[in-house]
Amino acid sequence: MAGKEEVSGSSTEVRSLQETPTWALATVCFFFIAISIFIERLIHLLSTRLKKNGKISLLEAVEKLKSVLVVLGFMSLMLNVIEGEVSKICIPTKYANRMLPCRRSKTLLDDEDDDDKNFLGNCSSKGKTSLISKEGLTQLSFFFFVLACMHILYNLAILILGMAKMRRWKSWEKETQTVEYLAANDPNRFRMTRETTFARRHLSTWTETSIQLWIKCFFRQFFNSVAKVDYLTLRHGFISAHLSSNNSFNFQDYIQRSLHEDFKTVVGISPLMWLTVVIFMLVDVYGWRVYFYMAFVPLIIVLVIGTKLEVIVAKMAITIKEQNSVVRGTPLVEPNDKHFWFSHPRLLLTILHYTLFLNTFEMAFFVWITWKFGINSCYHENRDLIIIRLVIAVTVQFLSSYITLPLYALVTQMGSCYKRSILEDQLANMLKQWHARVKDKRKIDQTPKPKNNGDDNINGDIDPVESPVQPEIVSDFQFPPPVLQEISIQKQTKSDKFDGK
């Protein structure tokens, strides 16, 4: 009888690696190593493909995401390594019973494992208790794992939904190269400002006061946030301000590259965001319902930013009406940083970045609590509040990814400056065309010529002095090429403006 009890008791004991079969240890190691190598190769293939396709901004975003995952992985690893030492730290019992996330339970010690009871016993002998148990540190390491997974999923959703929204703009861009578009926007065509499609969309009795304008723009972001006339008008204003009259410029492709560059910023986690995580964990006290109220913060910020972007476009239409009662061709909007808060367009992206992280943290916290403590834990006492939090989190993710971020990518081009991506692509295309023309003329120049007299070269080399094509080649090797000259003139004009200020 005693032997049976002894056997049954030993079967429930925790075995160390010294008592674990080697085949079991090797199998587990092989499994985790294989998964790690597979994920590493998958990321490598993705980086190689992005580099091959010239998606430099997305490649940098992947590298930044890898650095974030390294930080999260290191934090989780450190928690597992030092959990024994941290759990030995003792604090007075009166402080351990303050600011608890759940209602205090008298059977708390019954749920602790043997190691935790030993540490608690060591601290209780001093009249104190452990700062945090080994089990608590293990659960915290799981939180960082969940946060890393949610960070990846949410960023993929941002990119996919944003690209899906902008796919519709490609047909609008193709339309700008048609004869019908050029005829409809003939510079010699005069129209009353109020009769233009852009003015009719934005000018109404709801734009007479700022309050009415904000109310109108608040609801507009949910229905046709980016209309075709808005895209074409902003495109015309951007090209007129930065590219003279280059109507062949692919504005939709430029916005897409700009979105990729903005995505590189969104995937990062700043020290301020980590500080926010610490603050919310500090104030997660039972009865305060901090996470319920926190769920409304990202929603409010996203709605305010979307409304502000719509207001910028509407104010451009109002400015055109106030300046001219008659317009030639397409209404011309003027890009300027003064349209944005504090004359800083990227401030909106910074706020949106912070908002998206709050939303990711909110969802990661919910998944972690449900996974480790169950749906019936003290965190989920009020099911109605949990459902509201989930609905708000999904709504914020959809609004920010499908509406706000693409709208920002378009409207932010109405700032005074344009991004370096336009300079790189424009230079690359122009230099390729310039180089191709030079190579063609060199081939023509190197074509054997019939001998005209006996004074020609014996070796058959072309005399650069007598070559009829040489002046053309020299002219083609003009440096800087025309696009560089145009860009340098634009830079000189901007520097003159700054000097004048």
Short mmCIF file of C-alpha atoms in Angstrom, two decimals:
data_model
loop_
_atom_site.label_atom_id
_atom_site.label_comp_id
_atom_site.label_asym_id
_atom_site.label_seq_id
_atom_site.Cartn_x
_atom_site.Cartn_y
_atom_site.Cartn_z
CA MET A 1 0.00 0.00 0.00
CA ALA A 2 2.74 2.36 0.93
CA GLY A 3 4.67 1.30 -2.15
CA LYS A 4 1.76 2.15 -4.40
CA GLU A 5 1.41 5.58 -2.86
CA GLU A 6 5.12 6.11 -3.26
CA VAL A 7 4.97 5.22 -6.96
CA SER A 8 1.96 7.41 -7.63
CA GLY A 9 3.60 10.30 -5.81
CA SER A 10 6.81 9.97 -7.76
CA SER A 11 4.94 9.93 -11.08
CA THR A 12 3.72 13.49 -10.50
CA GLU A 13 7.15 14.89 -9.69
CA VAL A 14 8.79 17.30 -12.13
CA ARG A 15 11.75 15.70 -13.94
CA SER A 16 14.89 17.65 -14.73
CA LEU A 17 16.99 17.16 -17.88
CA GLN A 18 19.11 14.67 -15.94
CA GLU A 19 16.07 12.38 -15.78
CA THR A 20 14.76 13.09 -19.32
CA PRO A 21 15.39 10.56 -22.15
CA THR A 22 17.90 11.81 -24.71
CA TRP A 23 15.54 11.03 -27.60
CA ALA A 24 12.89 13.33 -26.07
CA LEU A 25 15.42 16.12 -25.56
CA ALA A 26 16.78 15.74 -29.12
CA THR A 27 13.26 15.70 -30.61
CA VAL A 28 12.24 18.92 -28.87
CA CYS A 29 15.52 20.64 -29.81
CA PHE A 30 15.19 19.56 -33.44
CA PHE A 31 11.61 20.86 -33.58
CA PHE A 32 12.43 24.33 -32.26
CA ILE A 33 15.65 24.65 -34.29
CA ALA A 34 13.78 23.69 -37.48
CA ILE A 35 11.07 26.27 -36.86
CA SER A 36 13.64 28.98 -36.10
CA ILE A 37 15.65 28.24 -39.27
CA PHE A 38 12.47 28.19 -41.35
CA ILE A 39 11.38 31.62 -40.06
CA GLU A 40 14.91 33.01 -40.56
CA ARG A 41 15.05 31.75 -44.17
CA LEU A 42 11.56 33.06 -44.82
CA ILE A 43 12.59 36.55 -43.68
CA HIS A 44 15.77 36.29 -45.75
CA LEU A 45 13.82 35.35 -48.89
CA LEU A 46 11.42 38.22 -48.29
CA SER A 47 14.32 40.67 -47.93
CA THR A 48 15.98 39.34 -51.09
CA ARG A 49 12.77 39.68 -53.09
CA LEU A 50 12.16 43.23 -51.85
CA LYS A 51 15.75 44.20 -52.71
CA LYS A 52 15.43 42.63 -56.17
CA ASN A 53 12.21 44.53 -56.87
CA GLY A 54 13.67 47.83 -55.65
CA LYS A 55 11.36 48.09 -52.62
CA ILE A 56 14.01 49.76 -50.49
CA SER A 57 11.59 51.32 -48.02
CA LEU A 58 9.84 48.00 -47.38
CA LEU A 59 13.24 46.33 -47.02
CA GLU A 60 14.20 48.86 -44.36
CA ALA A 61 10.83 48.27 -42.68
CA VAL A 62 11.56 44.53 -42.52
CA GLU A 63 14.97 45.22 -40.98
CA LYS A 64 13.38 47.54 -38.43
CA LEU A 65 10.76 44.94 -37.61
CA LYS A 66 13.53 42.38 -37.08
CA SER A 67 15.23 44.71 -34.60
CA VAL A 68 11.94 45.11 -32.70
CA LEU A 69 11.53 41.33 -32.55
CA VAL A 70 15.11 40.97 -31.31
CA VAL A 71 14.38 43.40 -28.46
CA LEU A 72 11.18 41.56 -27.51
CA GLY A 73 12.93 38.19 -27.70
CA PHE A 74 15.81 39.41 -25.57
CA MET A 75 13.41 40.75 -22.94
CA SER A 76 11.58 37.40 -22.82
CA LEU A 77 14.88 35.53 -22.57
CA MET A 78 16.17 37.72 -19.76
CA LEU A 79 12.98 37.15 -17.77
CA ASN A 80 13.48 33.39 -17.98
CA VAL A 81 17.15 33.62 -17.04
CA ILE A 82 16.84 35.89 -14.00
CA GLU A 83 13.44 34.74 -12.74
CA GLY A 84 15.01 32.82 -9.85
CA GLU A 85 17.01 35.80 -8.61
CA VAL A 86 14.16 38.28 -9.00
CA SER A 87 11.73 36.04 -7.13
CA LYS A 88 14.13 36.05 -4.14
CA ILE A 89 13.68 39.81 -3.68
CA CYS A 90 11.49 40.40 -0.64
CA ILE A 91 9.23 43.37 0.09
CA PRO A 92 7.01 44.26 3.09
CA THR A 93 3.65 42.50 3.01
CA LYS A 94 1.66 45.73 3.33
CA TYR A 95 3.02 46.94 -0.02
CA ALA A 96 2.31 43.60 -1.71
CA ASN A 97 -1.41 43.94 -0.92
CA ARG A 98 -1.79 47.35 -2.60
CA MET A 99 -2.82 48.12 -6.21
CA LEU A 100 -3.75 44.53 -7.10
CA PRO A 101 -5.18 43.85 -10.59
CA CYS A 102 -7.77 41.43 -9.18
CA ARG A 103 -9.73 41.07 -5.97
CA ARG A 104 -7.49 39.54 -3.32
CA SER A 105 -7.96 35.79 -2.88
CA LYS A 106 -7.23 33.96 0.37
CA THR A 107 -6.36 30.76 -1.51
CA LEU A 108 -3.56 32.45 -3.44
CA LEU A 109 -0.81 30.34 -1.88
CA ASP A 110 -2.56 27.11 -2.83
CA ASP A 111 -1.99 27.86 -6.52
CA GLU A 112 1.75 28.46 -6.20
CA ASP A 113 4.26 25.80 -7.21
CA ASP A 114 6.79 24.35 -4.78
CA ASP A 115 9.63 26.70 -5.77
CA ASP A 116 7.44 29.75 -5.29
CA LYS A 117 6.28 28.46 -1.89
CA ASN A 118 9.90 28.03 -0.85
CA PHE A 119 10.74 31.60 -1.82
CA LEU A 120 7.61 32.88 -0.16
CA GLY A 121 8.58 30.87 2.90
CA ASN A 122 12.03 32.41 2.93
CA CYS A 123 10.54 35.91 2.70
CA SER A 124 7.79 35.12 5.25
CA SER A 125 10.44 34.14 7.77
CA LYS A 126 11.58 37.76 7.56
CA GLY A 127 8.02 39.04 7.80
CA LYS A 128 7.99 39.90 4.09
CA THR A 129 6.80 38.48 0.74
CA SER A 130 8.33 37.96 -2.70
CA LEU A 131 8.40 40.92 -5.11
CA ILE A 132 7.17 38.72 -7.95
CA SER A 133 6.99 34.94 -8.21
CA LYS A 134 8.70 32.76 -10.79
CA GLU A 135 5.32 31.90 -12.23
CA GLY A 136 4.52 35.60 -12.61
CA LEU A 137 7.78 36.22 -14.48
CA THR A 138 7.06 33.29 -16.78
CA GLN A 139 3.61 34.67 -17.52
CA LEU A 140 5.16 38.09 -18.21
CA SER A 141 7.56 36.55 -20.73
CA PHE A 142 4.53 35.09 -22.52
CA PHE A 143 3.11 38.61 -22.75
CA PHE A 144 6.13 39.84 -24.70
CA PHE A 145 5.76 36.88 -27.05
CA VAL A 146 2.10 37.72 -27.66
CA LEU A 147 2.96 41.41 -28.16
CA ALA A 148 5.54 40.47 -30.80
CA CYS A 149 3.01 38.30 -32.68
CA MET A 150 0.29 40.96 -32.56
CA HIS A 151 2.78 43.62 -33.68
CA ILE A 152 3.58 41.57 -36.81
CA LEU A 153 -0.07 40.79 -37.59
CA TYR A 154 -1.25 44.37 -37.11
CA ASN A 155 1.52 45.79 -39.30
CA LEU A 156 0.72 43.31 -42.06
CA ALA A 157 -2.92 44.35 -41.83
CA ILE A 158 -1.92 48.02 -42.12
CA LEU A 159 0.12 47.40 -45.28
CA ILE A 160 -2.38 45.05 -46.96
CA LEU A 161 -5.45 47.22 -46.30
CA GLY A 162 -3.59 50.40 -47.28
CA MET A 163 -2.45 48.90 -50.58
CA ALA A 164 -5.96 47.60 -51.26
CA LYS A 165 -7.36 51.10 -50.77
CA MET A 166 -4.78 52.66 -53.12
CA ARG A 167 -5.25 50.05 -55.85
CA ARG A 168 -8.31 51.96 -57.00
CA TRP A 169 -6.18 55.05 -57.61
CA LYS A 170 -4.20 53.27 -60.32
CA SER A 171 -7.09 53.54 -62.79
CA TRP A 172 -7.38 57.26 -62.00
CA GLU A 173 -3.68 57.70 -62.75
CA LYS A 174 -4.02 55.92 -66.11
CA GLU A 175 -6.91 58.21 -66.98
CA THR A 176 -4.61 61.27 -66.73
CA GLN A 177 -2.77 60.08 -69.86
CA THR A 178 -5.89 59.90 -72.03
CA VAL A 179 -6.95 62.46 -74.62
CA GLU A 180 -10.28 62.95 -72.87
CA TYR A 181 -8.59 64.01 -69.64
CA LEU A 182 -6.24 66.42 -71.42
CA ALA A 183 -9.18 67.95 -73.30
CA ALA A 184 -11.30 68.31 -70.17
CA ASN A 185 -8.42 70.03 -68.36
CA ASP A 186 -7.23 72.21 -71.20
CA PRO A 187 -5.32 75.22 -69.73
CA ASN A 188 -7.09 77.47 -72.25
CA ARG A 189 -10.49 76.51 -70.89
CA PHE A 190 -12.01 79.00 -68.44
CA ARG A 191 -14.63 78.03 -65.87
CA MET A 192 -16.30 79.58 -62.87
CA THR A 193 -14.72 78.27 -59.70
CA ARG A 194 -18.04 77.16 -58.23
CA GLU A 195 -18.80 75.16 -61.39
CA THR A 196 -15.76 72.90 -61.04
CA THR A 197 -16.30 69.40 -59.66
CA PHE A 198 -13.73 70.00 -56.92
CA ALA A 199 -15.55 73.12 -55.68
CA ARG A 200 -18.99 71.52 -55.86
CA ARG A 201 -17.77 68.64 -53.70
CA HIS A 202 -16.32 70.82 -50.95
CA LEU A 203 -18.17 74.15 -51.06
CA SER A 204 -21.61 74.29 -49.47
CA THR A 205 -23.47 75.93 -46.65
CA TRP A 206 -21.69 73.50 -44.30
CA THR A 207 -18.35 75.20 -44.98
CA GLU A 208 -19.27 78.68 -43.83
CA THR A 209 -18.02 78.19 -40.25
CA SER A 210 -15.20 76.07 -38.83
CA ILE A 211 -17.55 74.02 -36.65
CA GLN A 212 -19.79 73.15 -39.59
CA LEU A 213 -16.74 72.32 -41.71
CA TRP A 214 -15.36 69.92 -39.10
CA ILE A 215 -18.73 68.22 -38.66
CA LYS A 216 -19.06 67.73 -42.41
CA CYS A 217 -15.51 66.39 -42.75
CA PHE A 218 -16.00 64.08 -39.76
CA PHE A 219 -18.74 62.17 -41.55
CA ARG A 220 -17.09 62.42 -44.98
CA GLN A 221 -14.15 60.24 -43.92
CA PHE A 222 -16.52 57.28 -43.60
CA PHE A 223 -18.08 57.72 -47.06
CA ASN A 224 -15.83 58.21 -50.09
CA SER A 225 -12.95 59.68 -48.11
CA VAL A 226 -10.81 60.06 -51.26
CA ALA A 227 -12.87 61.00 -54.30
CA LYS A 228 -11.57 60.90 -57.86
CA VAL A 229 -11.73 64.69 -58.19
CA ASP A 230 -9.71 65.09 -54.98
CA TYR A 231 -6.99 62.78 -56.26
CA LEU A 232 -6.76 64.49 -59.65
CA THR A 233 -6.77 68.00 -58.16
CA LEU A 234 -4.09 67.24 -55.58
CA ARG A 235 -2.06 65.51 -58.27
CA HIS A 236 -2.23 68.60 -60.47
CA GLY A 237 -1.21 70.86 -57.58
CA PHE A 238 1.72 68.62 -56.64
CA ILE A 239 3.06 68.40 -60.19
CA SER A 240 2.66 72.14 -60.76
CA ALA A 241 4.54 72.95 -57.55
CA HIS A 242 7.42 70.49 -57.82
CA LEU A 243 7.65 69.21 -61.41
CA SER A 244 6.64 72.19 -63.59
CA SER A 245 4.22 70.68 -66.13
CA ASN A 246 5.34 67.03 -66.27
CA ASN A 247 1.91 65.43 -66.72
CA SER A 248 3.47 62.01 -67.41
CA PHE A 249 4.63 61.73 -63.79
CA ASN A 250 3.11 58.69 -62.05
CA PHE A 251 1.64 60.27 -58.93
CA GLN A 252 -0.04 57.07 -57.74
CA ASP A 253 3.24 55.19 -57.80
CA TYR A 254 4.90 58.00 -55.90
CA ILE A 255 2.20 57.93 -53.18
CA GLN A 256 2.61 54.17 -52.93
CA ARG A 257 6.35 54.55 -52.38
CA SER A 258 5.63 57.26 -49.81
CA LEU A 259 3.29 54.88 -47.99
CA HIS A 260 6.06 52.29 -47.90
CA GLU A 261 8.38 54.86 -46.39
CA ASP A 262 5.77 55.80 -43.79
CA PHE A 263 5.28 52.11 -43.04
CA LYS A 264 8.97 51.97 -42.13
CA THR A 265 8.18 54.43 -39.33
CA VAL A 266 5.03 52.67 -38.17
CA VAL A 267 6.71 49.29 -37.55
CA GLY A 268 9.09 50.70 -34.93
CA ILE A 269 8.54 50.91 -31.17
CA SER A 270 9.97 54.02 -29.54
CA PRO A 271 11.09 54.37 -25.89
CA LEU A 272 8.01 56.53 -25.25
CA MET A 273 5.81 53.62 -26.30
CA TRP A 274 7.62 51.24 -23.95
CA LEU A 275 7.12 53.81 -21.19
CA THR A 276 3.41 53.79 -22.00
CA VAL A 277 3.34 50.00 -21.57
CA VAL A 278 4.90 50.35 -18.11
CA ILE A 279 2.44 53.09 -17.11
CA PHE A 280 -0.61 51.08 -18.15
CA MET A 281 0.64 48.03 -16.29
CA LEU A 282 1.12 50.24 -13.22
CA VAL A 283 -2.42 51.63 -13.23
CA ASP A 284 -4.11 48.31 -14.07
CA VAL A 285 -5.72 48.24 -10.62
CA TYR A 286 -8.88 46.33 -9.82
CA GLY A 287 -11.94 48.57 -10.07
CA TRP A 288 -10.24 51.36 -12.03
CA ARG A 289 -11.16 49.92 -15.48
CA VAL A 290 -8.16 51.62 -17.08
CA TYR A 291 -8.09 49.34 -20.13
CA PHE A 292 -11.73 49.98 -20.87
CA TYR A 293 -11.22 53.74 -20.99
CA MET A 294 -7.92 53.29 -22.83
CA ALA A 295 -9.76 51.55 -25.68
CA PHE A 296 -11.48 54.84 -26.58
CA VAL A 297 -8.23 56.83 -26.87
CA PRO A 298 -7.03 55.28 -30.19
CA LEU A 299 -10.56 55.57 -31.62
CA ILE A 300 -10.81 59.27 -30.79
CA ILE A 301 -7.33 60.04 -32.14
CA VAL A 302 -7.90 58.20 -35.43
CA LEU A 303 -11.21 59.99 -35.99
CA VAL A 304 -9.66 63.39 -35.24
CA ILE A 305 -6.75 62.79 -37.62
CA GLY A 306 -9.07 61.62 -40.40
CA THR A 307 -11.26 64.68 -39.91
CA LYS A 308 -8.23 66.98 -39.97
CA LEU A 309 -7.04 65.52 -43.29
CA GLU A 310 -10.47 66.04 -44.83
CA VAL A 311 -10.52 69.61 -43.49
CA ILE A 312 -7.18 70.33 -45.21
CA VAL A 313 -8.60 69.34 -48.60
CA ALA A 314 -11.80 71.33 -48.01
CA LYS A 315 -9.85 74.44 -46.99
CA MET A 316 -7.85 74.22 -50.20
CA ALA A 317 -11.10 74.43 -52.15
CA ILE A 318 -12.20 77.41 -50.04
CA THR A 319 -8.87 79.14 -50.70
CA ILE A 320 -9.27 78.70 -54.47
CA LYS A 321 -12.74 80.23 -54.32
CA GLU A 322 -11.53 83.19 -52.27
CA GLN A 323 -8.59 83.92 -54.55
CA ASN A 324 -10.21 83.47 -57.95
CA SER A 325 -13.77 83.41 -59.17
CA VAL A 326 -12.59 82.02 -62.52
CA VAL A 327 -10.05 79.22 -63.05
CA ARG A 328 -8.11 78.03 -66.08
CA GLY A 329 -8.11 74.28 -66.67
CA THR A 330 -7.83 72.27 -63.46
CA PRO A 331 -8.24 74.15 -60.14
CA LEU A 332 -4.75 74.74 -58.78
CA VAL A 333 -4.17 73.99 -55.10
CA GLU A 334 -1.06 75.33 -53.40
CA PRO A 335 1.03 72.84 -51.35
CA ASN A 336 2.11 74.43 -48.09
CA ASP A 337 3.06 73.24 -44.61
CA LYS A 338 0.73 75.81 -43.08
CA HIS A 339 -2.20 73.47 -43.80
CA PHE A 340 -0.98 71.10 -41.06
CA TRP A 341 -0.77 71.40 -37.28
CA PHE A 342 2.26 73.46 -36.24
CA SER A 343 3.30 73.51 -39.93
CA HIS A 344 4.64 69.98 -39.49
CA PRO A 345 2.98 67.35 -41.76
CA ARG A 346 4.79 64.37 -40.21
CA LEU A 347 3.32 65.21 -36.80
CA LEU A 348 0.15 63.45 -37.95
CA LEU A 349 2.15 60.31 -38.74
CA THR A 350 3.82 60.41 -35.32
CA ILE A 351 0.44 60.63 -33.57
CA LEU A 352 -0.99 57.90 -35.79
CA HIS A 353 2.02 55.68 -35.07
CA TYR A 354 1.52 56.06 -31.34
CA THR A 355 -2.20 55.35 -31.72
CA LEU A 356 -1.62 52.16 -33.70
CA PHE A 357 0.78 50.89 -31.03
CA LEU A 358 -1.79 51.56 -28.29
CA ASN A 359 -4.31 49.56 -30.27
CA THR A 360 -1.82 46.72 -30.76
CA PHE A 361 -1.02 46.70 -27.04
CA GLU A 362 -4.73 46.63 -26.19
CA MET A 363 -5.36 43.57 -28.34
CA ALA A 364 -2.14 41.83 -27.21
CA PHE A 365 -3.11 42.32 -23.57
CA PHE A 366 -6.54 40.81 -24.17
CA VAL A 367 -5.10 37.76 -26.00
CA TRP A 368 -2.47 37.24 -23.29
CA ILE A 369 -4.99 37.41 -20.43
CA THR A 370 -7.36 35.02 -22.22
CA TRP A 371 -4.55 32.60 -23.02
CA LYS A 372 -2.86 32.48 -19.62
CA PHE A 373 -5.77 33.06 -17.21
CA GLY A 374 -8.84 32.03 -19.21
CA ILE A 375 -11.94 33.85 -20.35
CA ASN A 376 -13.44 33.60 -16.85
CA SER A 377 -10.56 35.34 -15.08
CA CYS A 378 -11.02 38.41 -12.93
CA TYR A 379 -9.89 40.56 -15.89
CA HIS A 380 -13.02 39.50 -17.76
CA GLU A 381 -15.63 39.86 -15.05
CA ASN A 382 -17.75 42.21 -17.14
CA ARG A 383 -18.33 40.53 -20.52
CA ASP A 384 -20.11 43.55 -21.98
CA LEU A 385 -17.06 45.74 -21.46
CA ILE A 386 -14.82 43.10 -23.05
CA ILE A 387 -17.01 42.94 -26.15
CA ILE A 388 -16.97 46.74 -26.46
CA ARG A 389 -13.16 46.76 -26.20
CA LEU A 390 -12.81 44.13 -28.92
CA VAL A 391 -15.20 45.92 -31.27
CA ILE A 392 -13.36 49.23 -30.76
CA ALA A 393 -9.95 47.59 -31.34
CA VAL A 394 -11.06 46.02 -34.64
CA THR A 395 -12.74 49.26 -35.74
CA VAL A 396 -9.62 51.32 -35.02
CA GLN A 397 -7.45 48.89 -36.97
CA PHE A 398 -9.75 49.03 -40.01
CA LEU A 399 -10.20 52.82 -39.94
CA SER A 400 -6.50 53.55 -39.54
CA SER A 401 -5.36 51.02 -42.17
CA TYR A 402 -8.02 51.40 -44.87
CA ILE A 403 -9.04 55.05 -44.47
CA THR A 404 -6.74 57.24 -42.38
CA LEU A 405 -3.28 56.07 -43.47
CA PRO A 406 -3.98 56.13 -47.26
CA LEU A 407 -5.66 59.52 -46.82
CA TYR A 408 -2.59 60.73 -44.96
CA ALA A 409 -0.31 59.42 -47.73
CA LEU A 410 -2.24 61.53 -50.25
CA VAL A 411 -2.90 64.72 -48.32
CA THR A 412 0.57 64.93 -46.80
CA GLN A 413 1.92 65.54 -50.32
CA MET A 414 0.40 69.00 -49.99
CA GLY A 415 3.30 70.01 -47.78
CA SER A 416 5.98 72.41 -48.94
CA CYS A 417 8.56 69.64 -49.52
CA TYR A 418 8.48 66.33 -51.31
CA LYS A 419 10.22 63.12 -50.28
CA ARG A 420 13.54 61.94 -51.61
CA SER A 421 11.90 58.93 -53.30
CA ILE A 422 10.63 61.20 -56.09
CA LEU A 423 14.16 62.49 -56.63
CA GLU A 424 15.68 59.00 -56.74
CA ASP A 425 13.21 57.53 -59.22
CA GLN A 426 13.10 60.58 -61.44
CA LEU A 427 16.89 60.69 -61.59
CA ALA A 428 17.14 56.96 -62.23
CA ASN A 429 14.68 57.04 -65.15
CA MET A 430 16.16 60.15 -66.74
CA LEU A 431 19.73 58.94 -66.37
CA LYS A 432 18.82 55.57 -67.92
CA GLN A 433 17.27 57.30 -70.93
CA TRP A 434 20.22 59.65 -71.20
CA HIS A 435 22.69 56.76 -71.00
CA ALA A 436 20.76 54.76 -73.62
CA ARG A 437 20.89 57.67 -76.09
CA VAL A 438 24.62 58.05 -75.58
CA LYS A 439 25.22 54.32 -76.16
CA ASP A 440 23.17 54.40 -79.38
CA LYS A 441 25.15 57.33 -80.73
CA ARG A 442 28.40 55.65 -79.81
CA LYS A 443 27.36 52.59 -81.80
CA ILE A 444 26.56 54.81 -84.76
CA ASP A 445 29.88 56.58 -84.39
CA GLN A 446 31.80 53.28 -84.25
CA THR A 447 30.21 51.99 -87.48
CA PRO A 448 32.97 51.58 -90.17
CA LYS A 449 33.04 54.50 -92.63
CA PRO A 450 34.15 54.21 -96.31
CA LYS A 451 37.62 55.63 -96.96
CA ASN A 452 37.44 59.01 -98.66
CA ASN A 453 41.17 59.62 -99.24
CA GLY A 454 44.56 58.20 -98.48
CA ASP A 455 45.07 60.41 -95.45
CA ASP A 456 42.81 58.28 -93.25
CA ASN A 457 44.15 56.42 -90.23
CA ILE A 458 46.04 53.27 -90.95
CA ASN A 459 44.70 51.57 -87.83
CA GLY A 460 41.11 52.47 -88.68
CA ASP A 461 40.62 54.47 -85.46
CA ILE A 462 38.11 57.27 -85.57
CA ASP A 463 39.67 60.68 -85.40
CA PRO A 464 37.78 62.62 -82.74
CA VAL A 465 38.51 65.88 -84.55
CA GLU A 466 37.02 64.70 -87.84
CA SER A 467 34.17 62.63 -86.41
CA PRO A 468 30.86 64.18 -87.53
CA VAL A 469 29.05 62.59 -84.60
CA GLN A 470 31.49 63.69 -81.92
CA PRO A 471 29.87 67.07 -81.20
CA GLU A 472 26.55 65.31 -80.66
CA ILE A 473 28.15 62.87 -78.21
CA VAL A 474 29.79 65.70 -76.37
CA SER A 475 26.46 67.48 -76.13
CA ASP A 476 24.83 64.30 -74.87
CA PHE A 477 27.46 64.01 -72.18
CA GLN A 478 26.37 67.34 -70.81
CA PHE A 479 26.58 67.24 -67.03
CA PRO A 480 24.53 67.67 -65.09
CA PRO A 481 21.71 66.34 -67.27
CA PRO A 482 18.54 68.44 -67.66
CA VAL A 483 16.71 66.79 -64.77
CA LEU A 484 19.61 67.51 -62.44
CA GLN A 485 19.71 71.10 -63.65
CA GLU A 486 15.97 71.45 -62.98
CA ILE A 487 16.28 69.96 -59.52
CA SER A 488 19.28 72.14 -58.68
CA ILE A 489 17.32 75.21 -59.78
CA GLN A 490 14.44 74.16 -57.50
CA LYS A 491 16.83 73.67 -54.59
CA GLN A 492 18.46 77.05 -55.28
CA THR A 493 15.02 78.70 -55.33
CA LYS A 494 14.14 77.11 -51.96
CA SER A 495 17.45 78.18 -50.43
CA ASP A 496 16.88 81.74 -51.67
CA LYS A 497 13.48 81.71 -49.96
CA PHE A 498 15.02 80.59 -46.69
CA ASP A 499 17.76 83.23 -46.99
CA GLY A 500 15.09 85.84 -47.61
CA LYS A 501 13.35 84.83 -44.39
#
